[in-house]
Amino acid sequence: FGDSGGAGSFAVNTAAACAYSTTSWPNWVRLDGGDSGTGPGTLLFTVYANSATTPRTGSIIVGGQSFSISQAAAACSVTVDTSGITGQFAPGGGSASVGVTTNGGNCAWTASSPVNWASVAPNGSSGRAAVTITVSMNPAVGERSTSLLIGGQPVNITQGGQACSYSLQSLTGTAPAAGGSGTVGVVTAPSCAWTAASNDPGWLTASPATASGAGDAAFTAAANPDPLPRTGTLTIAGRTFTVTQ
C-alpha cells in the first residue's frame, strides 16, 4: 500500500464445515468483514494512512495463517522558520539563526550559500535543527543581497553598505587678478552623491551643483577690482576648499 492507505481483501480457503477466526492484526489496519466464519470466505480490510516517514509492515493472522501487509512511508516535508532574520545585516556583518523542522527525524535536508560573504552551518542534517547564517563585513558602500538555499527553500538576506566618505585632492586653489577657472578632484565611491557650492557667491562660483562618484569640481573667480588679494571658500562634498585671488 502507498502511504495514503486504502482498502484490500484476500480469500480464506478452507473446507465448508471448517470454522476460522482472525486472532491478530496491526492497529493501523481495520477489519471490515469476513474476519470469521465457516468454510471459504473473503476477508475485507482497510489500511489507514501512514503519517510516519518510515515504512511499516504487519500481518493479519487468520486460522493460524499469516497474511503480510507492507505500507510505504509518508513523504518528507521541511519547514523553514526565518523569523530569526529581522531586517538587513549591518555593514560590519553578524549572524542569525534559521529553524528547520521536518515531519520525521530521518528526513534529510541541506543548506548552502552561493556567495563567499555569507556562510551556513551546518550545511546539512536530518530532522529538526538550527542553521546559523554568518555574514562577513561589507567593505563596499552599496547594499548587497543573496538567496541562500535551506531545506530546499530560498532564504533571502540583505546587508547594508559602508557610509560614504569623501576627500579632496587639494584643499586650496588660486585665481589670477583678471579672474579665471580651476578644478579640484573629489575622491569617493561610485554611488556616493556630493554637492559643490560657493560661500562667496559675489565673485566665486562652483559647479556642478550635484554629482555622484569620483570626479572634478570646478570653480570660477570673477576679476578682482581691488588692489589687495582676497580669499573665498567653496564647500565641496562637505569639505572646505579655499581659493586665493
PDB file of C-alpha atoms in Angstrom:
ATOM      1  CA  PHE A   1       0.000   0.000   0.000  1.00  0.00           C
ATOM      2  CA  GLY A   2       1.014   3.573  -0.547  1.00  0.00           C
ATOM      3  CA  ASP A   3       1.321   5.970   2.380  1.00  0.00           C
ATOM      4  CA  SER A   4      -2.289   7.099   1.907  1.00  0.00           C
ATOM      5  CA  GLY A   5      -3.566   3.569   2.670  1.00  0.00           C
ATOM      6  CA  GLY A   6      -6.666   2.029   1.109  1.00  0.00           C
ATOM      7  CA  ALA A   7      -8.915  -0.992   1.009  1.00  0.00           C
ATOM      8  CA  GLY A   8      -7.809  -4.597   0.491  1.00  0.00           C
ATOM      9  CA  SER A   9      -9.086  -8.158   0.672  1.00  0.00           C
ATOM     10  CA  PHE A  10      -7.920 -11.754   0.473  1.00  0.00           C
ATOM     11  CA  ALA A  11      -9.554 -15.168   0.246  1.00  0.00           C
ATOM     12  CA  VAL A  12      -9.709 -17.538   3.187  1.00  0.00           C
ATOM     13  CA  ASN A  13      -9.664 -21.082   1.830  1.00  0.00           C
ATOM     14  CA  THR A  14     -10.939 -23.974   3.991  1.00  0.00           C
ATOM     15  CA  ALA A  15     -13.436 -26.784   3.832  1.00  0.00           C
ATOM     16  CA  ALA A  16     -17.100 -25.944   4.049  1.00  0.00           C
ATOM     17  CA  ALA A  17     -17.515 -27.279   7.596  1.00  0.00           C
ATOM     18  CA  CYS A  18     -14.348 -25.717   8.997  1.00  0.00           C
ATOM     19  CA  ALA A  19     -14.659 -22.595  11.175  1.00  0.00           C
ATOM     20  CA  TYR A  20     -11.972 -19.925  11.238  1.00  0.00           C
ATOM     21  CA  SER A  21     -11.331 -16.661  13.062  1.00  0.00           C
ATOM     22  CA  THR A  22      -8.882 -13.765  12.940  1.00  0.00           C
ATOM     23  CA  THR A  23      -6.691 -13.606  16.031  1.00  0.00           C
ATOM     24  CA  SER A  24      -4.450 -10.551  15.459  1.00  0.00           C
ATOM     25  CA  TRP A  25      -3.831  -7.631  13.115  1.00  0.00           C
ATOM     26  CA  PRO A  26      -1.918  -4.282  13.233  1.00  0.00           C
ATOM     27  CA  ASN A  27      -3.533  -1.293  14.916  1.00  0.00           C
ATOM     28  CA  TRP A  28      -3.223   0.603  11.628  1.00  0.00           C
ATOM     29  CA  VAL A  29      -5.491  -1.929   9.904  1.00  0.00           C
ATOM     30  CA  ARG A  30      -9.274  -2.070  10.275  1.00  0.00           C
ATOM     31  CA  LEU A  31     -11.185  -5.294   9.611  1.00  0.00           C
ATOM     32  CA  ASP A  32     -14.290  -4.596   7.569  1.00  0.00           C
ATOM     33  CA  GLY A  33     -15.825  -8.077   7.227  1.00  0.00           C
ATOM     34  CA  GLY A  34     -15.188 -11.772   6.676  1.00  0.00           C
ATOM     35  CA  ASP A  35     -12.739 -11.954   9.563  1.00  0.00           C
ATOM     36  CA  SER A  36     -14.516 -15.068  10.981  1.00  0.00           C
ATOM     37  CA  GLY A  37     -16.882 -17.690   9.673  1.00  0.00           C
ATOM     38  CA  THR A  38     -17.262 -21.253   8.413  1.00  0.00           C
ATOM     39  CA  GLY A  39     -15.982 -22.517   5.125  1.00  0.00           C
ATOM     40  CA  PRO A  40     -14.361 -20.432   2.393  1.00  0.00           C
ATOM     41  CA  GLY A  41     -14.720 -16.651   2.704  1.00  0.00           C
ATOM     42  CA  THR A  42     -13.217 -13.296   1.869  1.00  0.00           C
ATOM     43  CA  LEU A  43     -11.697 -11.015   4.494  1.00  0.00           C
ATOM     44  CA  LEU A  44     -12.076  -7.294   3.848  1.00  0.00           C
ATOM     45  CA  PHE A  45      -9.820  -4.726   5.485  1.00  0.00           C
ATOM     46  CA  THR A  46      -8.711  -1.086   5.306  1.00  0.00           C
ATOM     47  CA  VAL A  47      -5.190   0.246   5.801  1.00  0.00           C
ATOM     48  CA  TYR A  48      -5.049   3.672   7.456  1.00  0.00           C
ATOM     49  CA  ALA A  49      -2.814   6.438   6.080  1.00  0.00           C
ATOM     50  CA  ASN A  50       0.795   6.346   7.272  1.00  0.00           C
ATOM     51  CA  SER A  51       1.866   9.733   8.639  1.00  0.00           C
ATOM     52  CA  ALA A  52       5.333   8.491   9.609  1.00  0.00           C
ATOM     53  CA  THR A  53       8.342   8.913   7.346  1.00  0.00           C
ATOM     54  CA  THR A  54       9.332   5.263   7.796  1.00  0.00           C
ATOM     55  CA  PRO A  55       7.624   2.307   6.077  1.00  0.00           C
ATOM     56  CA  ARG A  56       5.749  -0.295   8.150  1.00  0.00           C
ATOM     57  CA  THR A  57       4.814  -3.944   7.876  1.00  0.00           C
ATOM     58  CA  GLY A  58       2.347  -6.147   9.701  1.00  0.00           C
ATOM     59  CA  SER A  59       0.332  -9.336   9.456  1.00  0.00           C
ATOM     60  CA  ILE A  60      -3.284 -10.413   9.747  1.00  0.00           C
ATOM     61  CA  ILE A  61      -3.409 -13.856  11.376  1.00  0.00           C
ATOM     62  CA  VAL A  62      -6.376 -15.971  10.242  1.00  0.00           C
ATOM     63  CA  GLY A  63      -6.722 -19.601  11.308  1.00  0.00           C
ATOM     64  CA  GLY A  64      -3.060 -19.667  12.216  1.00  0.00           C
ATOM     65  CA  GLN A  65      -2.054 -18.397   8.745  1.00  0.00           C
ATOM     66  CA  SER A  66      -0.325 -15.064   8.152  1.00  0.00           C
ATOM     67  CA  PHE A  67      -1.251 -12.515   5.532  1.00  0.00           C
ATOM     68  CA  SER A  68       1.513  -9.880   5.298  1.00  0.00           C
ATOM     69  CA  ILE A  69       0.912  -6.200   4.593  1.00  0.00           C
ATOM     70  CA  SER A  70       3.540  -3.549   3.824  1.00  0.00           C
ATOM     71  CA  GLN A  71       2.966   0.192   3.534  1.00  0.00           C
ATOM     72  CA  ALA A  72       5.173   2.957   2.159  1.00  0.00           C
ATOM     73  CA  ALA A  73       6.408   5.851   4.274  1.00  0.00           C
ATOM     74  CA  ALA A  74       4.949   9.337   4.116  1.00  0.00           C
ATOM     75  CA  ALA A  75       6.972  11.785   2.038  1.00  0.00           C
ATOM     76  CA  CYS A  76       9.355  14.014   3.975  1.00  0.00           C
ATOM     77  CA  SER A  77       8.446  17.682   4.302  1.00  0.00           C
ATOM     78  CA  VAL A  78      10.613  20.540   5.544  1.00  0.00           C
ATOM     79  CA  THR A  79       9.531  23.807   7.194  1.00  0.00           C
ATOM     80  CA  VAL A  80      11.940  26.743   7.487  1.00  0.00           C
ATOM     81  CA  ASP A  81      11.389  29.447  10.118  1.00  0.00           C
ATOM     82  CA  THR A  82      13.074  32.721   9.119  1.00  0.00           C
ATOM     83  CA  SER A  83      11.701  34.812  11.991  1.00  0.00           C
ATOM     84  CA  GLY A  84      15.248  34.985  13.382  1.00  0.00           C
ATOM     85  CA  ILE A  85      16.228  37.232  10.471  1.00  0.00           C
ATOM     86  CA  THR A  86      14.949  40.741  11.235  1.00  0.00           C
ATOM     87  CA  GLY A  87      15.787  43.490   8.747  1.00  0.00           C
ATOM     88  CA  GLN A  88      19.103  43.550   6.962  1.00  0.00           C
ATOM     89  CA  PHE A  89      22.507  42.629   8.320  1.00  0.00           C
ATOM     90  CA  ALA A  90      24.703  45.517   9.475  1.00  0.00           C
ATOM     91  CA  PRO A  91      27.654  46.585   7.283  1.00  0.00           C
ATOM     92  CA  GLY A  92      30.011  45.117   9.886  1.00  0.00           C
ATOM     93  CA  GLY A  93      28.464  41.668   9.491  1.00  0.00           C
ATOM     94  CA  GLY A  94      26.770  39.409  12.030  1.00  0.00           C
ATOM     95  CA  SER A  95      24.835  36.193  12.412  1.00  0.00           C
ATOM     96  CA  ALA A  96      21.254  34.976  12.637  1.00  0.00           C
ATOM     97  CA  SER A  97      19.529  31.634  13.162  1.00  0.00           C
ATOM     98  CA  VAL A  98      17.005  29.862  10.933  1.00  0.00           C
ATOM     99  CA  GLY A  99      14.967  26.997  12.347  1.00  0.00           C
ATOM    100  CA  VAL A 100      14.461  23.841  10.277  1.00  0.00           C
ATOM    101  CA  THR A 101      11.660  21.414  11.148  1.00  0.00           C
ATOM    102  CA  THR A 102      10.796  18.160   9.380  1.00  0.00           C
ATOM    103  CA  ASN A 103       7.913  15.738   9.781  1.00  0.00           C
ATOM    104  CA  GLY A 104      10.322  12.920  10.583  1.00  0.00           C
ATOM    105  CA  GLY A 105      13.650  12.510  12.326  1.00  0.00           C
ATOM    106  CA  ASN A 106      15.025  10.557   9.350  1.00  0.00           C
ATOM    107  CA  CYS A 107      14.239  13.321   6.842  1.00  0.00           C
ATOM    108  CA  ALA A 108      17.490  14.731   5.445  1.00  0.00           C
ATOM    109  CA  TRP A 109      17.980  18.295   4.202  1.00  0.00           C
ATOM    110  CA  THR A 110      20.853  20.520   3.059  1.00  0.00           C
ATOM    111  CA  ALA A 111      21.824  24.189   3.371  1.00  0.00           C
ATOM    112  CA  SER A 112      24.069  26.150   1.009  1.00  0.00           C
ATOM    113  CA  SER A 113      25.193  29.675   0.110  1.00  0.00           C
ATOM    114  CA  PRO A 114      26.106  30.872  -3.407  1.00  0.00           C
ATOM    115  CA  VAL A 115      28.413  33.667  -2.149  1.00  0.00           C
ATOM    116  CA  ASN A 116      31.626  33.754  -0.118  1.00  0.00           C
ATOM    117  CA  TRP A 117      30.466  36.546   2.215  1.00  0.00           C
ATOM    118  CA  ALA A 118      27.592  34.542   3.720  1.00  0.00           C
ATOM    119  CA  SER A 119      28.021  31.048   5.187  1.00  0.00           C
ATOM    120  CA  VAL A 120      25.613  28.491   6.671  1.00  0.00           C
ATOM    121  CA  ALA A 121      26.297  25.890   9.357  1.00  0.00           C
ATOM    122  CA  PRO A 122      25.538  23.077   9.443  1.00  0.00           C
ATOM    123  CA  ASN A 123      25.250  22.586   5.690  1.00  0.00           C
ATOM    124  CA  GLY A 124      23.011  19.543   6.134  1.00  0.00           C
ATOM    125  CA  SER A 125      21.379  17.301   8.712  1.00  0.00           C
ATOM    126  CA  SER A 126      18.283  15.212   9.427  1.00  0.00           C
ATOM    127  CA  GLY A 127      15.212  16.158  11.414  1.00  0.00           C
ATOM    128  CA  ARG A 128      14.942  19.307  13.491  1.00  0.00           C
ATOM    129  CA  ALA A 129      17.913  21.687  13.695  1.00  0.00           C
ATOM    130  CA  ALA A 130      19.000  25.336  13.731  1.00  0.00           C
ATOM    131  CA  VAL A 131      21.071  26.745  10.884  1.00  0.00           C
ATOM    132  CA  THR A 132      23.373  29.673  11.698  1.00  0.00           C
ATOM    133  CA  ILE A 133      23.876  32.254   8.952  1.00  0.00           C
ATOM    134  CA  THR A 134      27.122  34.214   9.297  1.00  0.00           C
ATOM    135  CA  VAL A 135      27.704  37.347   7.208  1.00  0.00           C
ATOM    136  CA  SER A 136      31.147  38.964   6.897  1.00  0.00           C
ATOM    137  CA  MET A 137      31.861  42.708   6.813  1.00  0.00           C
ATOM    138  CA  ASN A 138      30.738  44.541   3.677  1.00  0.00           C
ATOM    139  CA  PRO A 139      33.658  46.759   2.575  1.00  0.00           C
ATOM    140  CA  ALA A 140      31.602  48.439  -0.167  1.00  0.00           C
ATOM    141  CA  VAL A 141      29.267  51.404   0.084  1.00  0.00           C
ATOM    142  CA  GLY A 142      26.351  49.761  -1.710  1.00  0.00           C
ATOM    143  CA  GLU A 143      23.921  47.239  -0.263  1.00  0.00           C
ATOM    144  CA  ARG A 144      24.350  43.597  -1.263  1.00  0.00           C
ATOM    145  CA  SER A 145      21.950  40.662  -1.207  1.00  0.00           C
ATOM    146  CA  THR A 146      21.778  36.958  -1.955  1.00  0.00           C
ATOM    147  CA  SER A 147      19.449  33.971  -1.714  1.00  0.00           C
ATOM    148  CA  LEU A 148      20.513  31.046   0.449  1.00  0.00           C
ATOM    149  CA  LEU A 149      19.009  27.577  -0.025  1.00  0.00           C
ATOM    150  CA  ILE A 150      17.967  25.915   3.236  1.00  0.00           C
ATOM    151  CA  GLY A 151      15.879  22.761   3.266  1.00  0.00           C
ATOM    152  CA  GLY A 152      15.103  23.255  -0.403  1.00  0.00           C
ATOM    153  CA  GLN A 153      13.643  26.701   0.252  1.00  0.00           C
ATOM    154  CA  PRO A 154      15.129  30.110  -0.672  1.00  0.00           C
ATOM    155  CA  VAL A 155      16.095  32.364   2.236  1.00  0.00           C
ATOM    156  CA  ASN A 156      16.773  35.919   1.065  1.00  0.00           C
ATOM    157  CA  ILE A 157      19.193  38.127   3.018  1.00  0.00           C
ATOM    158  CA  THR A 158      20.500  41.676   2.512  1.00  0.00           C
ATOM    159  CA  GLN A 159      23.374  43.599   4.062  1.00  0.00           C
ATOM    160  CA  GLY A 160      23.867  47.341   4.282  1.00  0.00           C
ATOM    161  CA  GLY A 161      26.956  49.044   2.891  1.00  0.00           C
ATOM    162  CA  GLN A 162      29.519  51.317   4.478  1.00  0.00           C
ATOM    163  CA  ALA A 163      28.795  55.036   4.920  1.00  0.00           C
ATOM    164  CA  CYS A 164      30.086  57.287   2.139  1.00  0.00           C
ATOM    165  CA  SER A 165      33.400  59.051   2.756  1.00  0.00           C
ATOM    166  CA  TYR A 166      34.824  61.995   0.817  1.00  0.00           C
ATOM    167  CA  SER A 167      38.162  63.697   0.313  1.00  0.00           C
ATOM    168  CA  LEU A 168      39.532  66.415  -1.974  1.00  0.00           C
ATOM    169  CA  GLN A 169      42.772  66.049  -3.888  1.00  0.00           C
ATOM    170  CA  SER A 170      43.665  69.565  -2.744  1.00  0.00           C
ATOM    171  CA  LEU A 171      42.229  71.972  -0.173  1.00  0.00           C
ATOM    172  CA  THR A 172      43.387  75.192  -1.854  1.00  0.00           C
ATOM    173  CA  GLY A 173      43.395  76.837  -5.268  1.00  0.00           C
ATOM    174  CA  THR A 174      44.408  80.160  -6.856  1.00  0.00           C
ATOM    175  CA  ALA A 175      42.989  82.520  -9.439  1.00  0.00           C
ATOM    176  CA  PRO A 176      44.662  85.458 -11.254  1.00  0.00           C
ATOM    177  CA  ALA A 177      43.547  89.028 -10.625  1.00  0.00           C
ATOM    178  CA  ALA A 178      41.815  89.080 -14.001  1.00  0.00           C
ATOM    179  CA  GLY A 179      39.679  86.111 -12.960  1.00  0.00           C
ATOM    180  CA  GLY A 180      39.722  82.541 -14.149  1.00  0.00           C
ATOM    181  CA  SER A 181      38.721  78.947 -13.501  1.00  0.00           C
ATOM    182  CA  GLY A 182      40.147  75.850 -11.889  1.00  0.00           C
ATOM    183  CA  THR A 183      39.233  72.352 -10.750  1.00  0.00           C
ATOM    184  CA  VAL A 184      39.774  70.074  -7.787  1.00  0.00           C
ATOM    185  CA  GLY A 185      39.315  66.309  -7.707  1.00  0.00           C
ATOM    186  CA  VAL A 186      36.729  64.676  -5.443  1.00  0.00           C
ATOM    187  CA  VAL A 187      37.533  61.155  -4.215  1.00  0.00           C
ATOM    188  CA  THR A 188      34.618  58.919  -3.191  1.00  0.00           C
ATOM    189  CA  ALA A 189      32.826  55.675  -4.072  1.00  0.00           C
ATOM    190  CA  PRO A 190      30.799  55.455  -7.319  1.00  0.00           C
ATOM    191  CA  SER A 191      27.381  55.532  -5.646  1.00  0.00           C
ATOM    192  CA  CYS A 192      28.151  58.388  -3.239  1.00  0.00           C
ATOM    193  CA  ALA A 193      26.490  61.723  -4.064  1.00  0.00           C
ATOM    194  CA  TRP A 194      28.048  65.129  -3.311  1.00  0.00           C
ATOM    195  CA  THR A 195      27.405  68.808  -3.898  1.00  0.00           C
ATOM    196  CA  ALA A 196      29.500  71.886  -4.661  1.00  0.00           C
ATOM    197  CA  ALA A 197      28.512  75.398  -3.571  1.00  0.00           C
ATOM    198  CA  SER A 198      30.216  78.757  -3.109  1.00  0.00           C
ATOM    199  CA  ASN A 199      30.349  80.501   0.251  1.00  0.00           C
ATOM    200  CA  ASP A 200      31.270  83.778  -1.518  1.00  0.00           C
ATOM    201  CA  PRO A 201      28.821  83.897  -4.430  1.00  0.00           C
ATOM    202  CA  GLY A 202      29.546  87.584  -5.133  1.00  0.00           C
ATOM    203  CA  TRP A 203      32.712  86.700  -7.041  1.00  0.00           C
ATOM    204  CA  LEU A 204      33.215  82.927  -6.719  1.00  0.00           C
ATOM    205  CA  THR A 205      31.045  80.178  -8.229  1.00  0.00           C
ATOM    206  CA  ALA A 206      31.177  76.374  -8.065  1.00  0.00           C
ATOM    207  CA  SER A 207      29.935  73.557 -10.298  1.00  0.00           C
ATOM    208  CA  PRO A 208      28.402  71.063 -10.696  1.00  0.00           C
ATOM    209  CA  ALA A 209      25.696  71.659  -8.107  1.00  0.00           C
ATOM    210  CA  THR A 210      25.318  67.887  -7.587  1.00  0.00           C
ATOM    211  CA  ALA A 211      27.272  64.829  -8.710  1.00  0.00           C
ATOM    212  CA  SER A 212      27.985  61.188  -7.783  1.00  0.00           C
ATOM    213  CA  GLY A 213      31.203  59.236  -7.529  1.00  0.00           C
ATOM    214  CA  ALA A 214      34.734  60.427  -8.114  1.00  0.00           C
ATOM    215  CA  GLY A 215      35.124  63.465 -10.371  1.00  0.00           C
ATOM    216  CA  ASP A 216      36.152  67.103 -10.626  1.00  0.00           C
ATOM    217  CA  ALA A 217      34.510  70.128  -9.080  1.00  0.00           C
ATOM    218  CA  ALA A 218      35.115  73.413 -10.887  1.00  0.00           C
ATOM    219  CA  PHE A 219      35.333  76.974  -9.612  1.00  0.00           C
ATOM    220  CA  THR A 220      35.278  80.314 -11.436  1.00  0.00           C
ATOM    221  CA  ALA A 221      36.539  83.576  -9.951  1.00  0.00           C
ATOM    222  CA  ALA A 222      35.491  86.982 -11.314  1.00  0.00           C
ATOM    223  CA  ALA A 223      38.072  89.721 -11.835  1.00  0.00           C
ATOM    224  CA  ASN A 224      39.305  91.319  -8.626  1.00  0.00           C
ATOM    225  CA  PRO A 225      38.829  95.143  -8.815  1.00  0.00           C
ATOM    226  CA  ASP A 226      40.661  95.696  -5.515  1.00  0.00           C
ATOM    227  CA  PRO A 227      44.453  96.109  -5.375  1.00  0.00           C
ATOM    228  CA  LEU A 228      44.526  93.742  -2.386  1.00  0.00           C
ATOM    229  CA  PRO A 229      44.301  89.945  -2.694  1.00  0.00           C
ATOM    230  CA  ARG A 230      41.168  88.191  -1.481  1.00  0.00           C
ATOM    231  CA  THR A 231      40.148  84.706  -0.417  1.00  0.00           C
ATOM    232  CA  GLY A 232      36.890  82.808  -0.674  1.00  0.00           C
ATOM    233  CA  THR A 233      35.716  79.311   0.094  1.00  0.00           C
ATOM    234  CA  LEU A 234      33.693  76.591  -1.535  1.00  0.00           C
ATOM    235  CA  THR A 235      32.010  73.668   0.201  1.00  0.00           C
ATOM    236  CA  ILE A 236      32.650  70.587  -1.930  1.00  0.00           C
ATOM    237  CA  ALA A 237      31.497  67.142  -0.773  1.00  0.00           C
ATOM    238  CA  GLY A 238      31.289  68.514   2.748  1.00  0.00           C
ATOM    239  CA  ARG A 239      34.906  69.727   2.656  1.00  0.00           C
ATOM    240  CA  THR A 240      36.123  73.346   2.608  1.00  0.00           C
ATOM    241  CA  PHE A 241      38.144  74.424  -0.452  1.00  0.00           C
ATOM    242  CA  THR A 242      39.862  77.833  -0.238  1.00  0.00           C
ATOM    243  CA  VAL A 243      40.511  80.000  -3.302  1.00  0.00           C
ATOM    244  CA  THR A 244      43.066  82.846  -3.145  1.00  0.00           C
ATOM    245  CA  GLN A 245      42.967  85.582  -5.774  1.00  0.00           C
TER     246      GLN A 245
END
